[in-house]
mmCIF file of C-alpha atoms in Angstrom:
data_model
loop_
_atom_site.group_PDB
_atom_site.id
_atom_site.type_symbol
_atom_site.label_atom_id
_atom_site.label_comp_id
_atom_site.label_asym_id
_atom_site.label_seq_id
_atom_site.Cartn_x
_atom_site.Cartn_y
_atom_site.Cartn_z
ATOM 1 C CA MET A 1166 72.383 106.297 96.011
ATOM 2 C CA TYR A 1167 69.018 104.623 95.589
ATOM 3 C CA THR A 1168 70.139 102.814 92.453
ATOM 4 C CA LEU A 1169 73.272 101.714 94.295
ATOM 5 C CA LEU A 1170 71.402 100.355 97.317
ATOM 6 C CA SER A 1171 68.536 98.744 95.413
ATOM 7 C CA GLY A 1172 70.989 97.129 92.999
ATOM 8 C CA LEU A 1173 72.947 95.795 96.002
ATOM 9 C CA TRP A 1174 69.750 94.468 97.542
ATOM 10 C CA LYS A 1175 68.675 92.689 94.328
ATOM 11 C CA TYR A 1176 72.159 91.331 93.776
ATOM 12 C CA MET A 1177 72.203 89.738 97.245
ATOM 13 C CA PHE A 1178 68.690 88.435 97.252
ATOM 14 C CA GLN A 1179 67.827 87.405 93.715
ATOM 15 C CA LYS A 1180 66.948 83.840 93.068
ATOM 16 C CA ASP A 1181 67.871 81.601 90.157
ATOM 17 C CA GLU A 1182 65.137 81.456 87.617
ATOM 18 C CA TYR A 1183 64.214 78.285 85.834
ATOM 19 C CA CYS A 1184 61.777 77.772 82.940
ATOM 20 C CA ILE A 1185 59.495 74.776 83.015
ATOM 21 C CA LEU A 1186 57.284 73.674 80.178
ATOM 22 C CA ILE A 1187 53.849 72.106 80.800
ATOM 23 C CA LEU A 1188 52.782 69.940 77.845
ATOM 24 C CA GLY A 1189 49.989 67.543 77.258
ATOM 25 C CA LEU A 1190 47.022 66.799 75.132
ATOM 26 C CA ASP A 1191 44.082 69.217 75.026
ATOM 27 C CA ASN A 1192 41.846 69.019 78.042
ATOM 28 C CA ALA A 1193 44.442 67.103 80.138
ATOM 29 C CA GLY A 1194 44.427 69.680 82.933
ATOM 30 C CA LYS A 1195 47.550 71.768 82.278
ATOM 31 C CA THR A 1196 46.063 75.132 83.004
ATOM 32 C CA THR A 1197 44.212 73.757 86.040
ATOM 33 C CA PHE A 1198 47.517 72.357 87.294
ATOM 34 C CA LEU A 1199 49.170 75.761 86.801
ATOM 35 C CA GLU A 1200 46.416 77.508 88.710
ATOM 36 C CA GLN A 1201 46.550 74.988 91.514
ATOM 37 C CA THR A 1202 50.338 75.339 91.767
ATOM 38 C CA LYS A 1203 50.043 79.085 91.897
ATOM 39 C CA THR A 1204 47.355 78.916 94.614
ATOM 40 C CA LYS A 1205 49.472 76.577 96.660
ATOM 41 C CA PHE A 1206 52.785 78.370 96.449
ATOM 42 C CA ASN A 1207 51.788 82.072 96.290
ATOM 43 C CA ARG A 1208 50.486 83.257 99.594
ATOM 44 C CA ASN A 1209 48.223 86.096 98.501
ATOM 45 C CA TYR A 1210 47.063 84.582 95.302
ATOM 46 C CA LYS A 1211 43.280 84.353 94.966
ATOM 47 C CA GLY A 1212 42.997 81.936 92.129
ATOM 48 C CA MET A 1213 40.124 81.814 89.751
ATOM 49 C CA ASN A 1214 37.443 79.127 90.210
ATOM 50 C CA LEU A 1215 38.957 76.007 88.708
ATOM 51 C CA SER A 1216 35.789 74.905 87.042
ATOM 52 C CA LYS A 1217 35.757 78.108 84.954
ATOM 53 C CA ILE A 1218 39.054 77.326 83.229
ATOM 54 C CA THR A 1219 38.572 77.110 79.467
ATOM 55 C CA THR A 1220 40.817 75.965 76.666
ATOM 56 C CA THR A 1221 44.083 77.803 76.383
ATOM 57 C CA VAL A 1222 44.690 79.684 73.168
ATOM 58 C CA GLY A 1223 48.401 80.501 73.012
ATOM 59 C CA LEU A 1224 50.012 80.044 76.410
ATOM 60 C CA ASN A 1225 49.830 80.922 80.043
ATOM 61 C CA ILE A 1226 52.857 81.826 82.190
ATOM 62 C CA GLY A 1227 52.944 81.523 85.945
ATOM 63 C CA THR A 1228 55.784 82.163 88.369
ATOM 64 C CA ILE A 1229 56.257 80.644 91.818
ATOM 65 C CA ASP A 1230 58.970 80.997 94.409
ATOM 66 C CA VAL A 1231 60.054 77.695 95.978
ATOM 67 C CA GLY A 1232 62.993 77.531 98.301
ATOM 68 C CA SER A 1233 66.052 79.105 96.668
ATOM 69 C CA ALA A 1234 64.632 79.049 93.129
ATOM 70 C CA ARG A 1235 62.052 80.772 91.133
ATOM 71 C CA LEU A 1236 60.146 78.576 88.684
ATOM 72 C CA MET A 1237 58.457 80.038 85.601
ATOM 73 C CA PHE A 1238 55.829 77.715 84.145
ATOM 74 C CA TRP A 1239 54.940 77.920 80.463
ATOM 75 C CA ASP A 1240 51.566 76.276 79.952
ATOM 76 C CA LEU A 1241 51.131 75.769 76.212
ATOM 77 C CA GLY A 1242 47.799 75.073 74.632
ATOM 78 C CA GLY A 1243 47.266 71.447 73.868
ATOM 79 C CA GLN A 1244 44.832 71.774 70.975
ATOM 80 C CA GLU A 1245 46.132 70.108 67.822
ATOM 81 C CA GLU A 1246 46.332 73.374 65.998
ATOM 82 C CA LEU A 1247 48.459 74.860 68.713
ATOM 83 C CA GLN A 1248 50.903 71.973 68.906
ATOM 84 C CA SER A 1249 53.092 73.556 66.269
ATOM 85 C CA LEU A 1250 54.102 75.973 69.005
ATOM 86 C CA TRP A 1251 55.718 73.285 71.057
ATOM 87 C CA ASP A 1252 58.957 72.872 69.213
ATOM 88 C CA LYS A 1253 59.607 76.589 69.386
ATOM 89 C CA MET A 1254 60.133 76.295 73.127
ATOM 90 C CA LEU A 1255 63.554 74.894 73.313
ATOM 91 C CA GLU A 1256 65.044 76.721 76.286
ATOM 92 C CA ALA A 1257 63.343 75.042 79.214
ATOM 93 C CA SER A 1258 65.087 73.479 82.197
ATOM 94 C CA SER A 1259 62.422 70.932 82.796
ATOM 95 C CA LEU A 1260 59.234 69.485 81.327
ATOM 96 C CA VAL A 1261 55.983 68.566 83.042
ATOM 97 C CA SER A 1262 53.878 66.292 80.923
ATOM 98 C CA VAL A 1263 50.271 66.214 82.019
ATOM 99 C CA ALA A 1264 48.343 63.122 81.133
ATOM 100 C CA GLU A 1265 44.698 62.685 81.718
ATOM 101 C CA CYS A 1266 43.988 59.535 83.683
ATOM 102 C CA TYR A 1267 40.263 59.441 82.961
ATOM 103 C CA PRO A 1268 40.318 59.586 79.207
ATOM 104 C CA GLN A 1269 36.571 59.026 78.916
ATOM 105 C CA GLN A 1270 35.731 61.888 81.219
ATOM 106 C CA ARG A 1271 34.842 65.036 79.411
ATOM 107 C CA SER A 1272 33.228 67.123 82.137
ATOM 108 C CA PHE A 1273 34.309 67.782 85.686
ATOM 109 C CA HIS A 1274 31.110 66.562 87.190
ATOM 110 C CA SER A 1275 30.808 63.074 85.787
ATOM 111 C CA SER A 1276 30.849 60.315 88.286
ATOM 112 C CA LEU A 1277 34.024 58.388 89.055
ATOM 113 C CA GLU A 1278 32.545 54.947 89.044
ATOM 114 C CA GLY A 1279 34.354 53.088 86.276
ATOM 115 C CA ASN A 1280 37.802 51.553 86.770
ATOM 116 C CA THR A 1281 39.201 53.325 83.771
ATOM 117 C CA CYS A 1282 41.874 55.211 85.764
ATOM 118 C CA LEU A 1283 45.370 54.700 84.434
ATOM 119 C CA SER A 1284 47.839 53.577 87.008
ATOM 120 C CA VAL A 1285 51.462 54.620 87.393
ATOM 121 C CA GLY A 1286 52.527 51.309 85.742
ATOM 122 C CA ASP A 1287 50.400 52.047 82.676
ATOM 123 C CA ILE A 1288 51.923 55.431 82.253
ATOM 124 C CA LYS A 1289 55.495 54.062 82.586
ATOM 125 C CA THR A 1290 54.685 51.523 79.914
ATOM 126 C CA ALA A 1291 53.376 54.190 77.664
ATOM 127 C CA PHE A 1292 56.617 56.164 78.021
ATOM 128 C CA SER A 1293 58.877 53.168 77.696
ATOM 129 C CA ASP A 1294 59.467 53.642 73.994
ATOM 130 C CA CYS A 1295 60.882 57.082 74.552
ATOM 131 C CA ALA A 1296 63.031 55.938 77.469
ATOM 132 C CA SER A 1297 66.091 56.073 75.200
ATOM 133 C CA LYS A 1298 65.364 59.720 74.399
ATOM 134 C CA ILE A 1299 64.928 60.581 78.073
ATOM 135 C CA GLY A 1300 68.363 59.069 78.691
ATOM 136 C CA LYS A 1301 70.074 60.117 81.893
ATOM 137 C CA ARG A 1302 67.650 62.845 82.738
ATOM 138 C CA ASP A 1303 65.701 62.728 85.994
ATOM 139 C CA CYS A 1304 62.211 61.492 85.479
ATOM 140 C CA LEU A 1305 59.284 61.042 87.868
ATOM 141 C CA VAL A 1306 55.697 59.841 87.430
ATOM 142 C CA GLN A 1307 53.589 61.650 89.983
ATOM 143 C CA PRO A 1308 49.954 60.872 90.505
ATOM 144 C CA CYS A 1309 48.114 64.021 91.369
ATOM 145 C CA SER A 1310 44.829 65.816 91.079
ATOM 146 C CA ALA A 1311 44.889 69.370 89.772
ATOM 147 C CA LEU A 1312 41.414 70.005 91.060
ATOM 148 C CA THR A 1313 41.988 68.961 94.661
ATOM 149 C CA GLY A 1314 45.757 69.649 94.799
ATOM 150 C CA GLN A 1315 46.850 66.198 95.964
ATOM 151 C CA GLY A 1316 50.298 65.240 94.929
ATOM 152 C CA VAL A 1317 51.171 68.636 93.464
ATOM 153 C CA ASN A 1318 53.481 69.627 96.353
ATOM 154 C CA ASP A 1319 55.528 66.487 96.159
ATOM 155 C CA GLY A 1320 55.909 66.797 92.403
ATOM 156 C CA ILE A 1321 57.006 70.400 92.551
ATOM 157 C CA GLU A 1322 59.450 69.804 95.379
ATOM 158 C CA TRP A 1323 61.085 66.909 93.591
ATOM 159 C CA MET A 1324 61.324 69.064 90.471
ATOM 160 C CA VAL A 1325 63.008 71.938 92.260
ATOM 161 C CA LYS A 1326 65.665 69.607 93.662
ATOM 162 C CA CYS A 1327 66.337 68.087 90.240
ATOM 163 C CA VAL A 1328 66.385 71.402 88.364
ATOM 164 C CA ILE A 1329 68.853 72.925 90.785
ATOM 165 C CA ARG A 1330 71.286 70.047 90.571
ATOM 166 C CA ASN A 1331 71.062 69.780 86.798
ATOM 167 C CA ILE A 1332 74.242 71.391 85.480
ATOM 168 C CA HIS A 1333 73.402 70.966 81.827
ATOM 169 C CA ARG A 1334 70.566 73.459 81.941
ATOM 170 C CA PRO A 1335 71.709 76.484 84.005
ATOM 171 C CA PRO A 1336 69.198 79.063 85.178
ATOM 172 C CA ARG A 1337 68.283 82.071 83.103
ATOM 173 C CA GLN A 1338 70.876 84.789 82.984
ATOM 174 C CA LYS A 1339 70.332 87.144 85.905
ATOM 175 C CA ASP A 1340 69.460 90.813 85.496
ATOM 176 C CA ILE A 1341 72.091 91.948 87.903
ATOM 177 C CA THR A 1342 75.620 90.581 87.933
ATOM 178 C CA MET B 898 68.440 88.000 76.885
ATOM 179 C CA ALA B 899 71.091 89.663 74.787
ATOM 180 C CA GLY B 900 70.696 92.856 72.827
ATOM 181 C CA HIS B 901 69.138 95.220 75.345
ATOM 182 C CA PHE B 902 69.048 98.827 74.387
ATOM 183 C CA ARG B 903 70.568 99.797 77.694
ATOM 184 C CA SER B 904 72.543 97.599 80.022
ATOM 185 C CA TYR B 905 70.730 96.538 83.174
ATOM 186 C CA VAL B 906 73.903 95.346 84.763
ATOM 187 C CA TRP B 907 74.404 96.851 88.198
ATOM 188 C CA ASP B 908 77.679 98.749 88.124
ATOM 189 C CA PRO B 909 78.554 100.023 91.604
ATOM 190 C CA ILE B 910 81.831 101.537 90.557
ATOM 191 C CA LEU B 911 80.174 103.603 87.878
ATOM 192 C CA ILE B 912 77.469 104.830 90.295
ATOM 193 C CA ILE B 913 79.926 105.663 93.099
ATOM 194 C CA SER B 914 82.233 107.593 90.695
ATOM 195 C CA GLN B 915 79.209 109.475 89.342
ATOM 196 C CA ILE B 916 78.136 110.412 92.896
ATOM 197 C CA ILE B 917 81.675 111.735 93.688
ATOM 198 C CA LEU B 918 81.778 113.547 90.348
ATOM 199 C CA MET B 919 78.422 115.257 90.899
ATOM 200 C CA GLN B 920 79.398 116.244 94.423
ATOM 201 C CA CYS B 921 82.623 117.824 93.114
ATOM 202 C CA ILE B 922 80.686 119.655 90.399
ATOM 203 C CA TYR B 923 78.201 120.928 92.912
ATOM 204 C CA TYR B 924 80.812 122.396 95.234
ATOM 205 C CA SER B 925 83.074 123.747 92.447
ATOM 206 C CA PHE B 926 80.237 125.581 90.734
ATOM 207 C CA LEU B 927 78.847 126.775 94.033
ATOM 208 C CA GLY B 928 82.235 128.236 94.770
ATOM 209 C CA ILE B 929 82.398 129.851 91.361
ATOM 210 C CA TRP B 930 78.927 131.365 91.639
ATOM 211 C CA LEU B 931 79.633 132.651 95.163
ATOM 212 C CA ALA B 932 82.876 134.243 93.883
ATOM 213 C CA VAL B 933 81.015 135.861 90.995
ATOM 214 C CA VAL B 934 78.172 137.153 93.197
ATOM 215 C CA ASP B 935 80.535 138.378 95.918
ATOM 216 C CA SER B 936 82.729 140.194 93.435
ATOM 217 C CA LEU B 937 79.679 142.065 92.100
ATOM 218 C CA VAL B 938 79.063 143.596 95.555
ATOM 219 C CA GLN B 939 82.621 143.587 96.792
ATOM 220 C CA ASN B 940 81.806 141.254 99.621
ATOM 221 C CA SER B 941 84.442 139.083 101.337
ATOM 222 C CA ARG B 942 84.157 135.386 100.683
ATOM 223 C CA SER B 943 83.915 132.885 103.495
ATOM 224 C CA LEU B 944 83.044 129.292 104.022
ATOM 225 C CA ASP B 945 80.090 130.450 106.058
ATOM 226 C CA GLN B 946 78.259 131.257 102.858
ATOM 227 C CA VAL B 947 78.419 127.657 101.807
ATOM 228 C CA PHE B 948 77.785 125.776 104.968
ATOM 229 C CA SER B 949 76.364 127.973 107.654
ATOM 230 C CA TYR B 950 72.659 127.873 108.409
ATOM 231 C CA GLU B 951 72.152 131.372 109.736
ATOM 232 C CA VAL B 952 73.677 133.124 106.753
ATOM 233 C CA LEU B 953 71.164 131.726 104.308
ATOM 234 C CA GLY B 954 68.063 133.811 104.670
ATOM 235 C CA PHE B 955 65.909 136.551 103.153
ATOM 236 C CA SER B 956 66.603 139.153 105.800
ATOM 237 C CA THR B 957 70.285 140.057 105.251
ATOM 238 C CA ALA B 958 71.834 141.111 101.965
ATOM 239 C CA GLN B 959 74.543 138.535 102.354
ATOM 240 C CA GLY B 960 71.852 135.897 102.846
ATOM 241 C CA ARG B 961 70.127 136.927 99.666
ATOM 242 C CA LEU B 962 73.404 136.739 97.780
ATOM 243 C CA SER B 963 74.049 133.224 99.067
ATOM 244 C CA MET B 964 70.507 132.191 98.088
ATOM 245 C CA MET B 965 70.994 133.494 94.588
ATOM 246 C CA ALA B 966 74.266 131.574 94.271
ATOM 247 C CA PHE B 967 72.586 128.392 95.412
ATOM 248 C CA ILE B 968 69.761 128.742 92.899
ATOM 249 C CA LEU B 969 72.141 129.461 90.050
ATOM 250 C CA ASN B 970 74.257 126.537 91.178
ATOM 251 C CA SER B 971 71.265 124.207 90.907
ATOM 252 C CA LEU B 972 70.839 125.300 87.272
ATOM 253 C CA THR B 973 74.466 124.529 86.452
ATOM 254 C CA CYS B 974 74.279 121.263 88.289
ATOM 255 C CA ALA B 975 71.209 120.303 86.240
ATOM 256 C CA LEU B 976 73.416 120.802 83.172
ATOM 257 C CA GLY B 977 76.007 118.633 84.818
ATOM 258 C CA LEU B 978 73.399 115.913 85.353
ATOM 259 C CA TRP B 979 72.381 116.200 81.655
ATOM 260 C CA TYR B 980 76.004 115.949 80.498
ATOM 261 C CA PHE B 981 77.326 113.215 82.783
ATOM 262 C CA ILE B 982 74.383 111.108 83.938
ATOM 263 C CA ARG B 983 72.194 111.294 80.833
ATOM 264 C CA ARG B 984 69.433 109.261 82.320
ATOM 265 C CA GLY B 985 66.137 110.930 83.346
ATOM 266 C CA LYS B 986 65.313 108.127 85.747
ATOM 267 C CA GLN B 987 68.354 108.732 87.812
ATOM 268 C CA CYS B 988 68.236 112.538 88.004
ATOM 269 C CA LEU B 989 66.135 112.671 91.163
ATOM 270 C CA ASP B 990 68.278 110.010 92.724
ATOM 271 C CA PHE B 991 71.532 111.929 92.189
ATOM 272 C CA THR B 992 70.020 115.274 93.199
ATOM 273 C CA VAL B 993 68.823 113.886 96.518
ATOM 274 C CA THR B 994 72.207 112.212 97.086
ATOM 275 C CA ILE B 995 74.057 115.452 96.479
ATOM 276 C CA HIS B 996 71.876 117.277 98.947
ATOM 277 C CA ILE B 997 72.184 114.548 101.512
ATOM 278 C CA PHE B 998 75.949 114.890 101.448
ATOM 279 C CA HIS B 999 75.622 118.670 101.616
ATOM 280 C CA PHE B 1000 73.289 118.298 104.604
ATOM 281 C CA MET B 1001 75.875 116.119 106.344
ATOM 282 C CA GLY B 1002 78.620 118.590 105.543
ATOM 283 C CA CYS B 1003 76.509 121.436 107.044
ATOM 284 C CA TRP B 1004 75.819 119.390 110.134
ATOM 285 C CA ILE B 1005 79.534 118.789 110.680
ATOM 286 C CA TYR B 1006 80.314 122.438 110.069
ATOM 287 C CA ASN B 1007 77.594 123.831 112.363
ATOM 288 C CA LEU B 1008 77.631 120.979 114.895
ATOM 289 C CA HIS B 1009 73.877 120.961 115.261
ATOM 290 C CA PHE B 1010 70.758 119.948 113.331
ATOM 291 C CA PRO B 1011 69.465 122.673 111.053
ATOM 292 C CA THR B 1012 66.439 124.393 112.484
ATOM 293 C CA ALA B 1013 66.393 127.514 110.322
ATOM 294 C CA LEU B 1014 63.394 127.317 108.081
ATOM 295 C CA SER B 1015 64.984 129.416 105.312
ATOM 296 C CA TRP B 1016 67.817 126.923 104.987
ATOM 297 C CA TRP B 1017 65.388 124.020 104.490
ATOM 298 C CA LEU B 1018 63.323 126.099 102.032
ATOM 299 C CA VAL B 1019 66.339 126.993 99.890
ATOM 300 C CA ASN B 1020 67.533 123.442 99.804
ATOM 301 C CA ILE B 1021 64.107 122.012 98.872
ATOM 302 C CA VAL B 1022 63.805 124.601 96.081
ATOM 303 C CA CYS B 1023 67.282 123.606 94.856
ATOM 304 C CA ILE B 1024 66.397 119.953 94.879
ATOM 305 C CA ALA B 1025 63.204 120.618 92.933
ATOM 306 C CA LEU B 1026 64.868 122.832 90.359
ATOM 307 C CA MET B 1027 67.871 120.575 89.836
ATOM 308 C CA ALA B 1028 65.772 117.401 89.509
ATOM 309 C CA VAL B 1029 63.113 118.868 87.229
ATOM 310 C CA ILE B 1030 65.445 120.726 84.889
ATOM 311 C CA GLY B 1031 67.914 117.785 84.778
ATOM 312 C CA GLU B 1032 65.105 115.365 84.055
ATOM 313 C CA TYR B 1033 63.645 117.654 81.381
ATOM 314 C CA LEU B 1034 66.930 117.966 79.566
ATOM 315 C CA CYS B 1035 67.615 114.262 79.787
ATOM 316 C CA MET B 1036 64.108 113.357 78.566
ATOM 317 C CA ARG B 1037 64.452 115.642 75.609
ATOM 318 C CA THR B 1038 67.647 113.870 74.590
ATOM 319 C CA GLU B 1039 66.283 110.399 75.308
ATOM 320 C CA LEU B 1040 63.096 110.902 73.361
ATOM 321 C CA ARG B 1041 64.802 112.031 70.173
ATOM 322 C CA ALA B 1042 63.929 109.858 67.157
ATOM 323 C CA ILE B 1043 66.521 107.221 66.451
ATOM 324 C CA PRO B 1044 67.674 107.654 62.844
ATOM 325 C CA VAL B 1045 67.110 104.473 60.864
ATOM 326 C CA ASN B 1046 68.534 104.036 57.406
ATOM 327 C CA THR B 1047 65.425 104.037 55.262
ATOM 328 C CA GLY B 1048 67.157 104.068 51.894
ATOM 329 C CA PRO B 1049 66.048 101.627 49.210
ATOM 330 C CA LYS B 1050 67.067 98.110 50.179
ATOM 331 C CA SER B 1051 66.974 96.629 46.720
ATOM 332 C CA ASN B 1052 68.272 97.885 43.454
ATOM 333 C CA LEU B 1053 65.566 97.379 40.843
#
């Protein structure tokens, strides 16, 4: 009876699960972004101190519940040696590419005086040569700060809307059918 | 993910039919055991022995006979769990379900909530015996080594 009722409960209340890849060069802020997202969207999550995040060897996975979907983030290490892992991950519904806007900055405490920040226009120019490969897929350039959390909410909400309406990449097969 | 060892698909029809099957096994074997036990002492059989609260007790001889039948029945039902359910995880679940339905049957028969301590005691002991023995048997089967063909793969 318990299996019956708990199966019924899960069947009625389970959410669609989507896999999202986070890619970017080493030290771009992928793991920090993942921790920030988890802190914002999981109520009881006491995240680790963001300044203690070190380089990712392998990958990190984080899951958040947004609206009617459950997003599973795969944060792959960006170190050159680990980039051979990237093409093994072919099953994702969506891709978050994290680009560092202060390429000269190598520590979190350096001052922000110079005008070396890349703007949205610069990033779009950089991606323009792969525009043909992106094709008809939804694409958004979102300025955000993984340390303070600005811009993260808008980005995630836009992504959830796009991932749900994308019929070419359906959610992962559910446990209970 | 394809290729699971055991299907995780929720199958309500299978579960409901297993519940009905186990309930039928419970009552049929209870009837058989009561018939056997009653014939040993030339007692007359009645539905009271199955459902009534007052009969089940240590004081009367008839009560002791009923108790014995219930205990033996839980052993046969454990075998039924092993043969039909085959999953250690679900043994406790099915045992409690069987006893919940028996409890409802007794309530309808007696028209009042059971207050006799001996009735509760016997049922709790039956639940414990059935669940533990059923789970032990299922575990033994589940934990058997899976035979893998370890013959030479290449012909040198």
